[in-house]
Amino acid sequence: MAVRLLQKSIAQVYSNTILNQFGSSANVLPVTPYTISYRNTSFFNKLPADEIWRGVTAVSNAGKKRGRGKGSGKKIAKDLNKGQTIGLGKKNVIWPGLNAPIVRGNDLIRQQKLPECLDREKHIINLRDSMGRFRMMRLSPIDRGWSGTKIPGRSIGPPDTVGEEYDFFDTRVLENKIVFIMKGNMGRKRRYSVLSITGNGNGLGGFATAKAPEVRTALRKSKNRAGQKLMNINLCENRTIFHDFYTGFGKTKIFVCKKPDGYGLICHRAIQTICKVIGIKDLYAKIEGSTNLQHIVKAFFIGLLQQKSYQNISDVTNFHIVEYQKEKNGFTEIKAIPHSTSKIPNKNHVIDLAQYVLEKRNVLRKKAIPTFYLHSKGHNLFVTKQERFRNHETVRLYKSLHGK
Amino acid sequence: MSFLRYLRKINTQLQLPTRLERQFSNAGTKSAILQYEKDPQPQFTDTETQRLLQSMTQMQLDKVFRKRTVPDNDNEIKFMTTEQLENEFVKMIEKAKHQLQMPPVVKVKQDTERIISKDPALKDFQNTKFVFTDITYGLRQSDRKVVVRDVDGTLSYAPLETQKRMNQLYFPLKGRTFHTPRMFSEQEYLQRCLDDHKYEFVLDRLTVQYEPYELDFHQISAQVFQHLNESKEFDQLRSTRHFGPMAFFYAWHHCIDDLLYDMIRRDYLQNAVELIALSYKLHNVPVEFRKTISELDALQPTPEKRALNQLLSSLKSKEEHEGIQQEIQTAIGKAESDFAADEISLKFIEAYIASEHALKKVQLELAVQTLKEINLEKLQLYHGLKKAHGMHAS
C-alpha cells in the first residue's frame, strides 16, 4: 500500500513539472493535496498502540532484572486517548459511516447535528484524574537526607530495644545500594546492602552493614547491628577531637583537623553525618584518594579511636603541652605535664606538635589560583574606577542606622 | 614646715563646705554630676598613688584574660620545655600589666584661641574656611599641627574639636567614629546601659571615643562611677583598667565608704587600707599611713608577683605540692603572713571608722565585726590542723 502511494506521488510530481515546462494550463487537471510520507517503516506503523504505549511506560523484562525502571510503578505519563474515540467529539454530530451505520433498515442515515452532550467533557476529566498524578514524595526538610528522597543521610530512629535501652540514640543511613550474588539454583540474586551509623551524640557510636532482599529489612538489620557494635570515643571539650590526625583505610586517606568552637563541620557528607551522630561539632577533614564510603567510615573510626591523650603524648615526649588561646588574648593554658619532671629536656629545640601527631606527614596546602583576569588591562581599569565607591556601602549602612 | 601646717589648716577649713556639698549631692546623685574642681593629674600620676591604685585593681588573670569575641579564635597546641613555659608566663604578666594600664585622669582642657597672623589682604578671598593639617608620618596626635585660615584672613590654630576631627580623618583610630555614638549623645541610651550594669563596656567605648581631657569624657565617666556607687557592682571593674580611675574618683570626692564596705566584705583588707590611705593622701589628712602600707607590703606580694606565683604553681606536678603546710594553706585560703597582715589592716580600718572621715559607720563596723569572727574561726582551724599534723604552732 505504502509503495503504491509513493509511486503515485512520484508520478504526480513528474507530471506537474512537465506541465509547468510547457506552460499550458488548458489541459491541466486540478491537483488534490496529498500527504506525502517519505518514511515507509517506523514503529508507529508497525506496532499496535498498546505495545507502543507500554514501551513508553514500562521496562523490558531484562531491564527489570538489572534493576532498571525504578520509576515504572509510578504514573509518569497519562494516556490522554482514554475515553476518546474517533468520530465522537465536542460537537455531537452523527457521521454516517464513521460513528453510525450508513443504512438502517431501509433508511439512509444523513449527517445530523444532535444537542451537545455536557457530561462528555466531565467524564473525560474524571477519567484522567482517576489515572493518578505523578507526585514527588513529600519529605519535611528536617527529615531529608543528602539528596532528594533518597535514603542515605536520613534518620531511621534508634536501634530496637533488645535487652538494653537505646535512649537518646539516633541512626543515620550512610549507604544503600543493590548488590548481587550468584546462587547455584537461582542464578543472579539481588539484595540491598545498607551501611548505617548509630550514636548518642555524646561520644558513643557504632556502624554496621547489613544485606537483605528488602530495603526495609536491610535498614532494620543494619540499625540493630550498629547498636550492638558501639565504641566509646573521647571528645575534647565535648565538641571536637583532641588533635589533628591522619588516618587511612585501603586507598582512602583522611587528614582531620581540630577546630575552634563555632567552626562547624567542614568535611565529606559521610563524615559530617558520623560527627553529628557521635557528637563532634567542630572539625575539618580532607579526603585524599578513594572516596569509597565504607572505607571512609572505617578510616575515620580508626582515626578517632587512635587519638592520644595529652597526658600520653606528654609522657612519651617529655614536653609540657600548652594551649595558646587566641580568644583569651593569648592566655597559655597548661594541658599536660610530663609524669617524670626530671626528664624534661632543657634544650630549646622543640618538635612541632602538628608534625608529631600527623606522624611526620606534611599536609599539602594548595595556593589559591588567582582569577585569570587579575592584573589584566580591563580589570585594572575596573578597579581604578571602583576605588572611589569603596566606602559607600559602609557609609550607607551607618547612615541607615543613625539616620544622618 | 610652718607653711605645710598653714596649708593643712586651710584644707580643714575647706573640707567642711565640700562635705556639706557632697551630702547634698548624695541626696540626688542623678541630678548633680561630680567634677574635678582642680587639676587631678599631678596627684594621679604620682608614683605612690599609682602603686596604690594598681594594688587595688589586683591582677586576677582569669578576668584579665577572659574569653572575648575575636575574629580568629583558633587555639594552638604546642610543646614547651619548662624554661620556655616560665618565660611565657613572664610575658603573660607583662601583657596583663599592659592590659591594666589605666586611662589618665587629667583636667578638662580649655579651648583657647591662638592667632598666628591676621592678613586682612586675604579677606573674602574665599567664602569658606581652609584647614591645613600636617600629615607627617609618625607624629603624636597632640603634636600634629592643624591651622585654620578664616574667611576674614585670620590664620589661627584649630580648635580642639577640629584638631581631633582632622586627626581622625587622616589617621583613623579604630573604633572611634566621627559622629558621637548615640549611647553617649542621648541620655536615654546611656541610662539603659547603666541600668543593665554594662559598666566596662561603656567605659571602654568612652576611652576609645573621647580623649581624657574632654569634658564629655569627664561627665560620662563621672556618671558611670556614680551609678556604680549606687548599684555597688564594684567587682565588675576589678582587674580591669577602669578600677584605678574609679577608686581615685571616689577618694577625690569623699565617697569611698561603699567601695570600702565591698572590699571588707570580700576580704580584700589590704585594698581597703590602700583606699583609705589614698583618700588621706589626696586630702592631706594628718594620719600616718605610709608605715602601715610598707608593713603590709613586706608581708604580702604585689599583684603581679601573686599572679606569677599562681601561674608557676600550676607548673608543678601534684607530687611537688605535697607539703602539708601548703595543703592546709590552700584548704583555708590563708597563710600565716596573711593573718598577720589582716591584723595590721583591721587596726588601720577600725581607726578610720572611728574617725570623723567615715560616714557609714554602722555598716562598716558590722562588716568588720563579721570578718573578724570569720578570721578568728579560720585562725583556730589553722592552728588546730597544724597541731593535728604535728607541726609547731607559731
PDB file of C-alpha atoms in Angstrom, chain A residues 21-22 27 32 39 53 61 110 126 171 190 200 264 317 319 321 338 341 378 381 387 391 404:
ATOM      1  CA  GLN A  21       7.624  23.367 -18.507  1.00  0.00           C
ATOM      2  CA  PHE A  22       5.152  23.515 -21.329  1.00  0.00           C
ATOM      3  CA  ASN A  27      -5.428  20.627 -20.242  1.00  0.00           C
ATOM      4  CA  THR A  32      -5.732  17.454  -4.885  1.00  0.00           C
ATOM      5  CA  ARG A  39       9.416   7.186   5.870  1.00  0.00           C
ATOM      6  CA  TRP A  53       2.278   2.716  24.960  1.00  0.00           C
ATOM      7  CA  ASN A  61      11.978  -7.929  31.432  1.00  0.00           C
ATOM      8  CA  ARG A 110     -27.835  11.515   6.939  1.00  0.00           C
ATOM      9  CA  ASN A 126     -12.812  12.335  35.676  1.00  0.00           C
ATOM     10  CA  THR A 171      20.714   6.128  63.485  1.00  0.00           C
ATOM     11  CA  ARG A 190      19.655  -9.327  44.121  1.00  0.00           C
ATOM     12  CA  ASN A 200      24.006   9.052  71.226  1.00  0.00           C
ATOM     13  CA  GLY A 264      31.235  23.653  62.297  1.00  0.00           C
ATOM     14  CA  THR A 317      57.883  13.155  74.561  1.00  0.00           C
ATOM     15  CA  PHE A 319      57.475  18.055  76.973  1.00  0.00           C
ATOM     16  CA  ILE A 321      51.747  20.573  76.363  1.00  0.00           C
ATOM     17  CA  PRO A 338      55.089  15.017  81.840  1.00  0.00           C
ATOM     18  CA  THR A 341      59.609  16.089  85.519  1.00  0.00           C
ATOM     19  CA  GLY A 378      40.328  45.710  31.742  1.00  0.00           C
ATOM     20  CA  LEU A 381      40.657  49.822  34.807  1.00  0.00           C
ATOM     21  CA  GLU A 387      38.010  52.795  44.037  1.00  0.00           C
ATOM     22  CA  ASN A 391      33.471  53.097  51.330  1.00  0.00           C
ATOM     23  CA  LYS A 404      22.193  61.060  59.463  1.00  0.00           C
TER      24      LYS A 404
END
